[in-house]
Coordinates of C-alpha atoms in Angstrom, one line a residue:
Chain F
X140 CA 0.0 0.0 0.0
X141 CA 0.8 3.7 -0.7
X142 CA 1.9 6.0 2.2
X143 CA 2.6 9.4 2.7
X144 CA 5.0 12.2 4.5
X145 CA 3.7 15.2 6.0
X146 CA 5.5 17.9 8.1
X147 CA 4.5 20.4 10.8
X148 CA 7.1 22.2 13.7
X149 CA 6.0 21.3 17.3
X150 CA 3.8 23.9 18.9
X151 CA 4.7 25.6 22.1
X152 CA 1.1 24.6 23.0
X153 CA 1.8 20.8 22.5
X154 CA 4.6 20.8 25.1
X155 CA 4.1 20.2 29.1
X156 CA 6.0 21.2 32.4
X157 CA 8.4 17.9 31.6
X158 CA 9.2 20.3 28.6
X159 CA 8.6 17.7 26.3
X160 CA 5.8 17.3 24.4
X161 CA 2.5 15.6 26.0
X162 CA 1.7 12.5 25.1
X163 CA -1.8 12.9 23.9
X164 CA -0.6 15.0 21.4
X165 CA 0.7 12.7 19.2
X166 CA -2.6 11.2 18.3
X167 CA -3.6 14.5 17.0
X168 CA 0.2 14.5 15.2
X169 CA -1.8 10.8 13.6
X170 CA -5.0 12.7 12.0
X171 CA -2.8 15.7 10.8
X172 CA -1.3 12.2 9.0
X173 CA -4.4 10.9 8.0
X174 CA -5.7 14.0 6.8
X175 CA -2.6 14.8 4.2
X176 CA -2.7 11.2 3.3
X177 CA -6.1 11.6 1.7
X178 CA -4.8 15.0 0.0
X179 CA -1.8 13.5 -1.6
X180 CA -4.3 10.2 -2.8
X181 CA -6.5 13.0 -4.4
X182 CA -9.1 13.1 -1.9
X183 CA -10.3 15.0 1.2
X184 CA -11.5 13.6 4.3
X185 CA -13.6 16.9 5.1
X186 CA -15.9 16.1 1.2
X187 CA -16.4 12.4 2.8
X188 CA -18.2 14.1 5.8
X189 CA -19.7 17.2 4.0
X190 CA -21.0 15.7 0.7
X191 CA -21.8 11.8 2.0
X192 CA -21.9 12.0 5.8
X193 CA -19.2 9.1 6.2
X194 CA -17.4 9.9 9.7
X195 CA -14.8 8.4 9.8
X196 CA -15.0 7.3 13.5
X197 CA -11.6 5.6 15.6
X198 CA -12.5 2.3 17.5
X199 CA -8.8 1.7 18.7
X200 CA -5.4 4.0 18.8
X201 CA -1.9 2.9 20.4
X202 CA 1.3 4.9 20.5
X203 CA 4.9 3.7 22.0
X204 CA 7.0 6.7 22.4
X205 CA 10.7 6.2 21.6
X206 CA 12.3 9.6 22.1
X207 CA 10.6 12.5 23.4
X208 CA 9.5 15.7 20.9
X209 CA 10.9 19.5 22.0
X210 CA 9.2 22.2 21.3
X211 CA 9.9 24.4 17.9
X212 CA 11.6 21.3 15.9
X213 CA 10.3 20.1 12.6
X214 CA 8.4 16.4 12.8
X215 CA 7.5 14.2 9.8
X216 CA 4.5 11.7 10.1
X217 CA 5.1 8.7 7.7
X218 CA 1.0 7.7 7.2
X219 CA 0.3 4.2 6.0
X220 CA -2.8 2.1 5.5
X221 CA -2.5 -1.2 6.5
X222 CA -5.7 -2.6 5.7
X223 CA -8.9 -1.4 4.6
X224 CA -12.1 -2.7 3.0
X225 CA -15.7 -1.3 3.2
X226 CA -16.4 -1.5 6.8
X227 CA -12.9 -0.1 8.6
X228 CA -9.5 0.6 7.8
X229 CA -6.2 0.6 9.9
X230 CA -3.5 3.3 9.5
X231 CA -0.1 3.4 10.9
X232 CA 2.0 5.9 11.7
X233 CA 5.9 6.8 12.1
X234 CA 6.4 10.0 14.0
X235 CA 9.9 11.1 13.0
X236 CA 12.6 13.5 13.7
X237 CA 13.8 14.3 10.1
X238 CA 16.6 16.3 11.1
X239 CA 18.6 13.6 13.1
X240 CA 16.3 11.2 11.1
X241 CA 15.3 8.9 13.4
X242 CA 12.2 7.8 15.0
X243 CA 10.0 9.5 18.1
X244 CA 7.2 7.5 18.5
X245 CA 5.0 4.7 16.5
X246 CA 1.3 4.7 16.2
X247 CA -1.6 2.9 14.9
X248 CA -5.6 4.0 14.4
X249 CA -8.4 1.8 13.4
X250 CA -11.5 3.4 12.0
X251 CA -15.0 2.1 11.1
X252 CA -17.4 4.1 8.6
X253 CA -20.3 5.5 10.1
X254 CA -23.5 7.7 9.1
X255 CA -24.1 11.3 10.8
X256 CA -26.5 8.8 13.1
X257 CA -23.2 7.3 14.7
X258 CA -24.5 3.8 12.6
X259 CA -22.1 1.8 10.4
X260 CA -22.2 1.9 7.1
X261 CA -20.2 0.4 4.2
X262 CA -17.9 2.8 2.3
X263 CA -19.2 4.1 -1.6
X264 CA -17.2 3.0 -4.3
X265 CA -16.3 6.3 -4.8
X266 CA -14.3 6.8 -2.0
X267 CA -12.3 3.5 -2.3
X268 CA -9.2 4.5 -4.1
X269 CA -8.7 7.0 -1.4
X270 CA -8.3 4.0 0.9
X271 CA -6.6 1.8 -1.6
X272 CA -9.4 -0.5 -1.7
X273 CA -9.2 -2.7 -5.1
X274 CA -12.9 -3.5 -4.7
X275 CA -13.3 -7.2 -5.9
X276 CA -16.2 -9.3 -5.4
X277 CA -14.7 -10.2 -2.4
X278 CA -15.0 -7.0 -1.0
X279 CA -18.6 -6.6 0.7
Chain Q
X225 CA -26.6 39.8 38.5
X226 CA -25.7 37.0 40.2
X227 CA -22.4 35.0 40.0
X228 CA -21.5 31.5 40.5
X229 CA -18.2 29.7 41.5
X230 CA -16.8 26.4 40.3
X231 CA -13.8 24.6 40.9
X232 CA -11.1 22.2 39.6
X233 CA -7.3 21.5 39.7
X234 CA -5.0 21.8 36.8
X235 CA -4.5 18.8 34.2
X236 CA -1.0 18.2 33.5
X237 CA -2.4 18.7 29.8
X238 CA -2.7 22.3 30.6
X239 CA 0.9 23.3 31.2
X240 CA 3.6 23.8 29.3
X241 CA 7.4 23.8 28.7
X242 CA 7.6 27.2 30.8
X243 CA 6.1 25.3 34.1
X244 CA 2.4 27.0 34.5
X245 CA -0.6 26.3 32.4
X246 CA -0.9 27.7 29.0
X247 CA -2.4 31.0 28.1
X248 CA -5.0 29.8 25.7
X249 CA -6.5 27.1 28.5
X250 CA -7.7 30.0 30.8
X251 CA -10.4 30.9 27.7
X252 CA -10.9 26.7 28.5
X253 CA -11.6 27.4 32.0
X254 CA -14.1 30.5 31.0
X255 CA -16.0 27.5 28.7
X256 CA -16.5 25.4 32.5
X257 CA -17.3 28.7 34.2
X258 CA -20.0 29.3 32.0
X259 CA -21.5 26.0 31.6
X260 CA -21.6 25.7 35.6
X261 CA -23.4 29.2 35.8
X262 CA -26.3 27.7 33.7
X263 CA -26.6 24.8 35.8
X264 CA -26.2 27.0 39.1
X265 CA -29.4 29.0 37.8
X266 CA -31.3 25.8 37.0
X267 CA -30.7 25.4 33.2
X268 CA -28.0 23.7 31.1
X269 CA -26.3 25.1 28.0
X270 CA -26.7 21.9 26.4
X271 CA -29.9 21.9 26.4
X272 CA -30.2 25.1 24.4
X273 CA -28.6 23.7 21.6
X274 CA -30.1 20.3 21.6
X275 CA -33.6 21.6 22.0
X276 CA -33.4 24.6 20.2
X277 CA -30.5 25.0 18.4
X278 CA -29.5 27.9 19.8
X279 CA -25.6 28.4 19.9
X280 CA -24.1 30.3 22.3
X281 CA -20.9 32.2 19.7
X282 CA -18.2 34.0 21.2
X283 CA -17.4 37.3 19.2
X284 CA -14.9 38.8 21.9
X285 CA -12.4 37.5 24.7
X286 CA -10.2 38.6 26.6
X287 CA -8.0 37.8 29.8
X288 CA -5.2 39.7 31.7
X289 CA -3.1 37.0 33.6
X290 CA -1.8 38.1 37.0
X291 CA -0.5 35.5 38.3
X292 CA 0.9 31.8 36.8
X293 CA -1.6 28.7 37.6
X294 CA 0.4 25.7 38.3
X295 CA 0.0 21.7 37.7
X296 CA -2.5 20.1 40.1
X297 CA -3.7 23.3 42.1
X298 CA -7.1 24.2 42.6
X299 CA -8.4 26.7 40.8
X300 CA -11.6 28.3 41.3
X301 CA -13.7 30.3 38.2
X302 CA -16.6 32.9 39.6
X303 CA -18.6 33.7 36.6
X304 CA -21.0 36.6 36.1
X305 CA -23.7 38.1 33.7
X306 CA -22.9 41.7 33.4
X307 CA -24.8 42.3 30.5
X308 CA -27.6 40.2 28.4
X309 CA -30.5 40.9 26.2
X310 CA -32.6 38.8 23.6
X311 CA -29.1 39.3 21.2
X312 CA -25.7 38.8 22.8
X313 CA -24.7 38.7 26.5
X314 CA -21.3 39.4 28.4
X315 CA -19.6 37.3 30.7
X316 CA -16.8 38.4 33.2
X317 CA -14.5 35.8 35.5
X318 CA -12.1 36.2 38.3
X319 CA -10.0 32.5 37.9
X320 CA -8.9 32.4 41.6
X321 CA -6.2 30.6 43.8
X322 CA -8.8 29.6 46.1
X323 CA -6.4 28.4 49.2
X324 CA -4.3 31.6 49.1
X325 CA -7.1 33.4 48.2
X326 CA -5.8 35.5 45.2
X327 CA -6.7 36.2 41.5
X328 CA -4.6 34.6 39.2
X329 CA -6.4 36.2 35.9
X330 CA -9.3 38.0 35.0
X331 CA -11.1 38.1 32.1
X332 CA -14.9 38.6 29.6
X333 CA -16.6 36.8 26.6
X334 CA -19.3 38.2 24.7
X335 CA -21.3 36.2 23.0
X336 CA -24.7 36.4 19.9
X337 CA -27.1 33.7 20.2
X338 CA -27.3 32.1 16.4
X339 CA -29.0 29.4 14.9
X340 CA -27.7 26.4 13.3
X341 CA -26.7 27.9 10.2
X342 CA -24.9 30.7 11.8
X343 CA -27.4 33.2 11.3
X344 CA -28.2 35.6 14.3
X345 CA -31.1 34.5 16.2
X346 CA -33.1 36.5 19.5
X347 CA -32.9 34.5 22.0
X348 CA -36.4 32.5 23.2
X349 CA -38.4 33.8 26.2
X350 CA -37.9 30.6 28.0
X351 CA -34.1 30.9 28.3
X352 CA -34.1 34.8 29.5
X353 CA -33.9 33.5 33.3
X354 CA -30.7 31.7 32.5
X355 CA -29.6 35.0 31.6
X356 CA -30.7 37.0 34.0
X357 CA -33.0 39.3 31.7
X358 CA -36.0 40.5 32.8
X359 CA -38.1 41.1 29.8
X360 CA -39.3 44.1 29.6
X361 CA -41.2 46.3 26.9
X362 CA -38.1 47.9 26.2
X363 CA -35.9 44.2 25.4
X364 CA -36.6 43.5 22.2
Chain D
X186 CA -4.2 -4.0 43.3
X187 CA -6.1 -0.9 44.4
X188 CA -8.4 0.9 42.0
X189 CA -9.9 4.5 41.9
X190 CA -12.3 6.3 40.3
X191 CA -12.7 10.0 39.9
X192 CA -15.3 11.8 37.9
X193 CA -16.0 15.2 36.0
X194 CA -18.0 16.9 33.2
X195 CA -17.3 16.9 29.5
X196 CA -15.6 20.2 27.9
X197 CA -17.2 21.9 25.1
X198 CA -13.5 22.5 23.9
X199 CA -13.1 18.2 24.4
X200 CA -15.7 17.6 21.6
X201 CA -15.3 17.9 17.8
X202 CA -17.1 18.4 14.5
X203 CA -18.4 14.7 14.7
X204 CA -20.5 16.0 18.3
X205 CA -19.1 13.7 20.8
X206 CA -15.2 14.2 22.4
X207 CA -12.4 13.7 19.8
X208 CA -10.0 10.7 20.2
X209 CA -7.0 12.1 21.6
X210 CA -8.7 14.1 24.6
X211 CA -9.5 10.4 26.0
X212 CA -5.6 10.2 27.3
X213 CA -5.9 13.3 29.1
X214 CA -8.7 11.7 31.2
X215 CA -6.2 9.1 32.4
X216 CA -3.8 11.5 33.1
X217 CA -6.5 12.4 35.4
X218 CA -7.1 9.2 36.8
X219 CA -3.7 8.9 37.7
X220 CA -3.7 11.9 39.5
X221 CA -6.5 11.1 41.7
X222 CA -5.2 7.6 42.2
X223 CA -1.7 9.1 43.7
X224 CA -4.5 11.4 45.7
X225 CA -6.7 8.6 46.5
X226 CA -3.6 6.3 48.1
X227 CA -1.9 9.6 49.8
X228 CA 0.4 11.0 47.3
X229 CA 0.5 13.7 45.1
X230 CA 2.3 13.0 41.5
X231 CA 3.5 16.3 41.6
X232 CA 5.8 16.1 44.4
X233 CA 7.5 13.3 42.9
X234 CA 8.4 15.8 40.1
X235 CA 8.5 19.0 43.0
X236 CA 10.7 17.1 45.3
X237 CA 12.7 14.1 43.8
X238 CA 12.7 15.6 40.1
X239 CA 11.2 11.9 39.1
X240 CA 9.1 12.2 36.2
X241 CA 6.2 9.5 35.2
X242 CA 7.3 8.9 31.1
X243 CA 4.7 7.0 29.3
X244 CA 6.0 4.6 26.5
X245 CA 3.5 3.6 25.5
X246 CA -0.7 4.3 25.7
X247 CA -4.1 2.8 23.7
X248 CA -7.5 3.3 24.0
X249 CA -10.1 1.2 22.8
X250 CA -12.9 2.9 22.1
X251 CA -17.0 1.5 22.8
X252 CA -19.2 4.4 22.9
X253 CA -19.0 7.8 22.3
X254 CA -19.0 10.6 24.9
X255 CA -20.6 13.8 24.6
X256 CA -20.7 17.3 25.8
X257 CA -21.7 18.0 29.5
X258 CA -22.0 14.5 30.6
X259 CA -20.7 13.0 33.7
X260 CA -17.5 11.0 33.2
X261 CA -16.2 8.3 35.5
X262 CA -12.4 6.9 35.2
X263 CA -11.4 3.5 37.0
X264 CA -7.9 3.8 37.8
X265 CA -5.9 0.4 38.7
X266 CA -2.3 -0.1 38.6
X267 CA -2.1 -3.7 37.1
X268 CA 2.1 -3.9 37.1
X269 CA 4.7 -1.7 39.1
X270 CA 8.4 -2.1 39.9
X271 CA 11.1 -0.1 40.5
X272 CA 11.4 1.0 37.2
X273 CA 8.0 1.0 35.8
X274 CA 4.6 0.6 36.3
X275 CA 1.1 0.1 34.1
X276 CA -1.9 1.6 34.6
X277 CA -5.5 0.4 33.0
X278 CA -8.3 2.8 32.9
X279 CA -12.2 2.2 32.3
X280 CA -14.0 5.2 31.4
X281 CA -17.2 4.9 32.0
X282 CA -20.8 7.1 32.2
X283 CA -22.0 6.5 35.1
X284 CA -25.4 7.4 34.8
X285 CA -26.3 4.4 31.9
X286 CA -23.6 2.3 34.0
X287 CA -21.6 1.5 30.8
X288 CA -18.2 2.0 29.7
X289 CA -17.0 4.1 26.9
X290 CA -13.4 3.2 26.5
X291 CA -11.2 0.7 28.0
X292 CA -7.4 2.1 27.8
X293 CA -3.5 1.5 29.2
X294 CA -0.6 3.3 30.1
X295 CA 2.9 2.5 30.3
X296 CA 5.3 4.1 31.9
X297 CA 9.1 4.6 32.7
X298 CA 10.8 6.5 35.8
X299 CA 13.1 9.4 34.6
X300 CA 15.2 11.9 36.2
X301 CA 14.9 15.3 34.8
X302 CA 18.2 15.0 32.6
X303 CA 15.4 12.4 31.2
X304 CA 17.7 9.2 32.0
X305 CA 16.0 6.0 33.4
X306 CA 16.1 6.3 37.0
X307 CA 15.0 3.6 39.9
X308 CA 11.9 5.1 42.0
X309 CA 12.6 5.9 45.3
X310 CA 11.5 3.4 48.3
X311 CA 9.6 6.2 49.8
X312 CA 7.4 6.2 46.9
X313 CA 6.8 2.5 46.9
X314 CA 3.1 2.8 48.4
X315 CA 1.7 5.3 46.4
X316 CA 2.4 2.1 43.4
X317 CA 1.7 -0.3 45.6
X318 CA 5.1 -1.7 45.6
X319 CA 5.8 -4.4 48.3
X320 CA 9.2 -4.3 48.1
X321 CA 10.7 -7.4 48.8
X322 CA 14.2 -9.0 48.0
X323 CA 13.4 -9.2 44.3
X324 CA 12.0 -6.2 43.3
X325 CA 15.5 -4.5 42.6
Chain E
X115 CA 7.6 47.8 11.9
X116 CA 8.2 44.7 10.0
X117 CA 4.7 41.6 9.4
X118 CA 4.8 38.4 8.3
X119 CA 2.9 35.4 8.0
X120 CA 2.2 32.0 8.5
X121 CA -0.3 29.6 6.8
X122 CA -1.4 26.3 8.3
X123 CA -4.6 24.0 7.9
X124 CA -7.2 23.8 10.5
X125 CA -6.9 20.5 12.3
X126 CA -10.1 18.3 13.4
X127 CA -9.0 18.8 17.2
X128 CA -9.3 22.2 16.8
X129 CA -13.0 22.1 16.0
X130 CA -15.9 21.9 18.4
X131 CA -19.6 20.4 18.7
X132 CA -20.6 23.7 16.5
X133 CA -18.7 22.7 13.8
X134 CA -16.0 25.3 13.9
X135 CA -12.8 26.1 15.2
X136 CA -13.1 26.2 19.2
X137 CA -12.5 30.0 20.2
X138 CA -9.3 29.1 22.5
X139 CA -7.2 27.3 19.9
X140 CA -7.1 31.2 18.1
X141 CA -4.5 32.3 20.5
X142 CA -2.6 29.2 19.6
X143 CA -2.5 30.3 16.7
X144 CA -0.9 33.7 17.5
X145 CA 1.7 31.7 19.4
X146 CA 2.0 29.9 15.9
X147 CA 2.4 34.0 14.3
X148 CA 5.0 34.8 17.1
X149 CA 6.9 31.6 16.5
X150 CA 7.4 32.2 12.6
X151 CA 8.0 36.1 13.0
X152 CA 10.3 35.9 15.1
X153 CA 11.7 32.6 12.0
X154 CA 11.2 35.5 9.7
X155 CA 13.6 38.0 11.2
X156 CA 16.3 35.4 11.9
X157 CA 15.9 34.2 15.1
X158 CA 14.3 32.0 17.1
X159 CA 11.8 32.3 20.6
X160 CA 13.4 28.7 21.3
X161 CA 16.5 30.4 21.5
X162 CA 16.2 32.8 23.9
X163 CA 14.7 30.5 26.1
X164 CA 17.2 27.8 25.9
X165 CA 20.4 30.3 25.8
X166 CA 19.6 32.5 28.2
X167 CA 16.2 31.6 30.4
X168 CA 14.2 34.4 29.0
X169 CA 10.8 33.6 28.5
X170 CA 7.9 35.9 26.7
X171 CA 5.0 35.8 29.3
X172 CA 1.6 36.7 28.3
X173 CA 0.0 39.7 30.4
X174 CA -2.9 40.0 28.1
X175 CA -4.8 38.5 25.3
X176 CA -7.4 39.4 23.1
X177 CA -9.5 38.2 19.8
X178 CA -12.3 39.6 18.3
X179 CA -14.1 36.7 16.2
X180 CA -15.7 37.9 12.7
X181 CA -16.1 34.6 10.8
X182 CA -16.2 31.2 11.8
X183 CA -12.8 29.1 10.7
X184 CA -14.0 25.8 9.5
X185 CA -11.5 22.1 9.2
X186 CA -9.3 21.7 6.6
X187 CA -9.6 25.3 5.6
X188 CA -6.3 26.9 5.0
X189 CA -5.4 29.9 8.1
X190 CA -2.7 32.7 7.2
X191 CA -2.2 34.4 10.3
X192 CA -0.4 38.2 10.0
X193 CA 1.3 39.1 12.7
X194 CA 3.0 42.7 13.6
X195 CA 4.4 44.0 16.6
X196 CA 2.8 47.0 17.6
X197 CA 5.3 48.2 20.6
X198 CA 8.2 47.2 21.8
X199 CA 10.7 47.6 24.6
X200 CA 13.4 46.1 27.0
X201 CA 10.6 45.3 29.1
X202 CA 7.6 44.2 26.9
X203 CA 6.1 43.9 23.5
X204 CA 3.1 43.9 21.7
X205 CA 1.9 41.9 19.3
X206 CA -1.1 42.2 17.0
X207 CA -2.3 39.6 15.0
X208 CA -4.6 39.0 11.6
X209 CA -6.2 35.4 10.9
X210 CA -7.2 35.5 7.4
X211 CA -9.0 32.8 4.9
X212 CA -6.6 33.4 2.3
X213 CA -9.0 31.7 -0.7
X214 CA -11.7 34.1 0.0
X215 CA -9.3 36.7 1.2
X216 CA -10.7 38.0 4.6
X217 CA -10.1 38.5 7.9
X218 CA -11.7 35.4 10.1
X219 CA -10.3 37.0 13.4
X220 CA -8.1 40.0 15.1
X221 CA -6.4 39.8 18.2
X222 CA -3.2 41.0 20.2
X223 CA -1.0 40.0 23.0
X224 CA 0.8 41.8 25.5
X225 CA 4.3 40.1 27.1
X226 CA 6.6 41.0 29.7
X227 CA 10.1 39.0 29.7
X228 CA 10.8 37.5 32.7
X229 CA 13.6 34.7 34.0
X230 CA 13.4 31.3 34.8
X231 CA 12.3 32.0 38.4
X232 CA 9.5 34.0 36.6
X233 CA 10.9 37.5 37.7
X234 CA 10.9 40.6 34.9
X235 CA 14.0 41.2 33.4
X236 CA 15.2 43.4 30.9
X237 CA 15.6 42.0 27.3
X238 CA 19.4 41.4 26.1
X239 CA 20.5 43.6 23.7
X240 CA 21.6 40.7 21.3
X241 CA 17.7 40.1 20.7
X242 CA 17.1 43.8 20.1
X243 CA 16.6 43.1 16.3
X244 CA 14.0 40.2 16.9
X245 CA 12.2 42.4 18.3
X246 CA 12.4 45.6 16.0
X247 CA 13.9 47.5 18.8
X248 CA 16.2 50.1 17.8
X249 CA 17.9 50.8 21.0
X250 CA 18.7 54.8 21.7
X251 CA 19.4 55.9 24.9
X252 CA 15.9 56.3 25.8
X253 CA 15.3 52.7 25.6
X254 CA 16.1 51.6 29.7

C-alpha cells in the first residue's frame, strides 16, 4: 500500500511542564497524517463528511514513544494504511525527527465508517481509491 | 446579576514547557465557568442547543493574567452576567487561587445567540432566566 | 491491586465536528485518573516531580474505544495499577458514564521513571506505596 | 515595523460540537504568528529561552471573532508587533482565509520577559533586532 510524509514544527502549545511534548498530542500529530494522506491520494476527508456524511469514527489507537519531541523542531508523520475494506481501515504511523532522522514514536488507528446517526455503514465506491481498496467481489 | 463559582485542579495537559498552564487554557476554564453558571441558575447550555439550536458564539475574549496557575492546584472560576438581552450577553470571571485566596487572571466573553446555520437569532423567552434578563417592553 | 475512580463533566472544547469528544482528549482523562489515584492512596504526583525531580514517562498508551462521549456529561475513570516495579509501572483505565452504567473506553498506560536529565532512573522506596510496591528482595 | 505570515490548515481537534474552530485554539495560533515572525527575522523564541532563560510571558490577550474558521480550511495568520521595549512587546495579529481573502479574526498579545524563576527582566541587547527595537538611549 501507498503511504505518505507530512510535516509540521511542534507547537509551544503541545509541550508540558516535563518540557517535552504531552503524550496525547501525538494522536492529534496521527489525524494531521491521515488527513494529508487523503490529500496526496487525491481526496479529502472533510468532502467524505460534508458531501456523504461518512465519519470516519476511531475504535482503537496505540502509541509507543521512543524519544521524546521538543518544542519548535520540525516532525515528519510517515502515514500508511495497512488494511482497509468497506467496513474499517487501519492506519499506521511513524512519528519522526527528520533532522537527526530517526524515529519518536510509532502509532496505529483503526476506523469504522459511520452515518451522521453514529451507525455503520459500508464505504461508496467512490471513495475506495482513497483508501486503496481494489474492490473485488470479495470485497462486501 | 448573580455570579456563581466552580472549581477544579490543573491537568497536566494544561501546562507547558515554561512550568504554569498555557495562556489559551484559561479561555478553556471560561467555557467550565460558563456551563456551571447555567446549571447554578437551574438550566443547562446543552440543552439550548439540543432543543433549540440555539448556539451560544463567542465574538470577543479577553483575559489579563496576574498571576501563573500551576500543575494540580485548585483553581476556582466565579462567573458573572454583566450584560444580556434577547441578542448577545457578556460574561466576566475572576480565575482564583482559592487556598491563598488570590486572582490569578481576569477576564470577559461576549457572545450572539445564532442558529444552526450561523445566522443571528433572538434568543427564546424561555431561556431569559438563565440569563438573568427581565423582559421588559423595552428588550426586544 | 487498588483501584480509583474519579469523575468530572465533559468540555465543550473536548468535543469535535463529529459531536461527541475527539479521540485524543480520552488520554488526558487518564492522566487524570492517575492523578486522583496518587490522591486517593496519599500522594500527590506532583511532588515526585516538586521534590525528587522523578518524572512518570509513558512509553506507550491505547484506547479502545466503545461508545461515544458527549458534551456536559458526567464521566467516571477506573484507575488500577495492574504492574509496578522499580522502574516501571502500568496503569489500565475504564471510562465509563455513570449514569447508563456503561463503559465508553477501556485504555492503558505504560510508563518509565526518569530523572529530569530524562535518563531511566529507579523510583525511590519512599514512593513504593503510592504504586503499591511491596518491596521485597526481588524487586530491585 | 516589520509583518509576516504564517499559513497552516485547521486541524479536526481544533473544532468543536458547532462545527468550527473552538474559540481558544485562536490564541494558539498567535503563538504559531509569534513563533514564525520571530523565524522570519532570523531568530528563534526557542533560543532565547534555551540560551539565556528568558521567557515571553503573556499579560494579556485578546480576539475579536468575525467569521467562523472551518476544518481543513487553509489559516494565514499576519502578525505585527505594535510596541516594543526592553521590558515588553506587543503583538497584533490577523487570521485570514486566504481563498476568500478575509479577515476570520483580530487579536493581540501583551508580554513581559521575565527569568526562569518567573521575575521581569530586561531583554538582552543581542535580541534587540527580533524584536524591531532600535535601542537609543531612551530605551532603559
Amino acid at each position: 500500500m501507498t503511504n505518505h510524509e507530512t510535516r509540521f514544527r511542534v507547537r509551544y502549545a503541545e509541550t508540558d511542564q516535563m518540557g517535552v511534548v504531552y503524550y496525547a498530542n501525538y494522536f492529534i500529530w496521527m489525524e494531521l497524517g491521515r488527513a494529508e494522506y487523503f490529500r496526496a491520494v487525491g481526496g479529502r476527508y472533510k468532502d467524505m463528511e460534508d458531501s456523504d456524511g461518512i465519519l470516519l469514527a476511531v475504535v482503537d489507537a496505540q502509541c509507543r514513544y521512543l524519544f521524546p519531541a521538543r518544542y519548535d523542531e520540525e516532525i515528519a508523520v510517515r502515514t500508511t494504511i495497512v488494511k482497509a475494506n468497506r467496513r474499517m481501515v487501519n492506519f499506521e504511523y511513524e512519528i519522526r525527527d527528520p533532522v537527526v532522522d530517526r524515529a519518536l514514536a510509532r502509532g496505529s488507528t483503526k476506523h469504522i465508517f459511520l452515518n451522521r446517526e453514529m451507525k455503520p455503514v459500508k464505504l461508496l465506491k467512490k471513495y475506495f481509491s482513497l483508501f486503496g481498496i481494489t474492490g473485488g467481489p470479495s470485497i462486501d
